[in-house]
């Protein structure tokens, strides 16, 4: 599975930790930046990862900023993106099973490293439940058009 990663300066360090974790667990990574802790604008990286998913350059995305909020709001502006900010493993599993989220958003100033990796694993190991959930996702897609 190919995972697209993106972060602003607030999420850079956690993005690097997640990258290492994913590589150790045999995921393929595409890193859309940022590449340092120097201040940047989070929408840019939310758009990069959102567009990467829509262009099928990756299967799922993970974005990180200070809170996970700004970068998820930006990613969700890309048509077809369902980015979910998660603060625990249950939310991450539900984001995949019920919401078919294609991007996980994390707040580096909200969750510690251990919890972040637990959330990442829960997100990547879950899959969409379909059925009634598909009907609800379709309503969102129709509205988006
Ligand atoms: C940057 O300081 C911070 O605003 C950003 O990382 C994020 O938390 C925005 O939602």
PDB file of C-alpha atoms in Angstrom, residues 26 41 44 51 60 63 72 78 87 96 111 136 139:
ATOM      1  CA  UNK A  26       6.668  -2.398   4.655  1.00  0.00           C
ATOM      2  CA  UNK A  41       1.631  27.312   5.290  1.00  0.00           C
ATOM      3  CA  UNK A  44      -0.214  23.848   0.661  1.00  0.00           C
ATOM      4  CA  UNK A  51      -4.471  15.854  -4.929  1.00  0.00           C
ATOM      5  CA  UNK A  60      -4.266   6.697   1.497  1.00  0.00           C
ATOM      6  CA  UNK A  63      -1.320  14.761   7.086  1.00  0.00           C
ATOM      7  CA  UNK A  72      -7.528  18.607   7.281  1.00  0.00           C
ATOM      8  CA  UNK A  78     -10.011  18.778  -2.732  1.00  0.00           C
ATOM      9  CA  UNK A  87      -7.274  11.590  18.452  1.00  0.00           C
ATOM     10  CA  UNK A  96     -12.173   4.033   7.628  1.00  0.00           C
ATOM     11  CA  UNK A 111      -1.146  13.453  20.471  1.00  0.00           C
ATOM     12  CA  UNK A 136     -24.142   7.990   3.175  1.00  0.00           C
ATOM     13  CA  UNK A 139     -24.784  11.575  -0.440  1.00  0.00           C
TER      14      UNK A 139
END
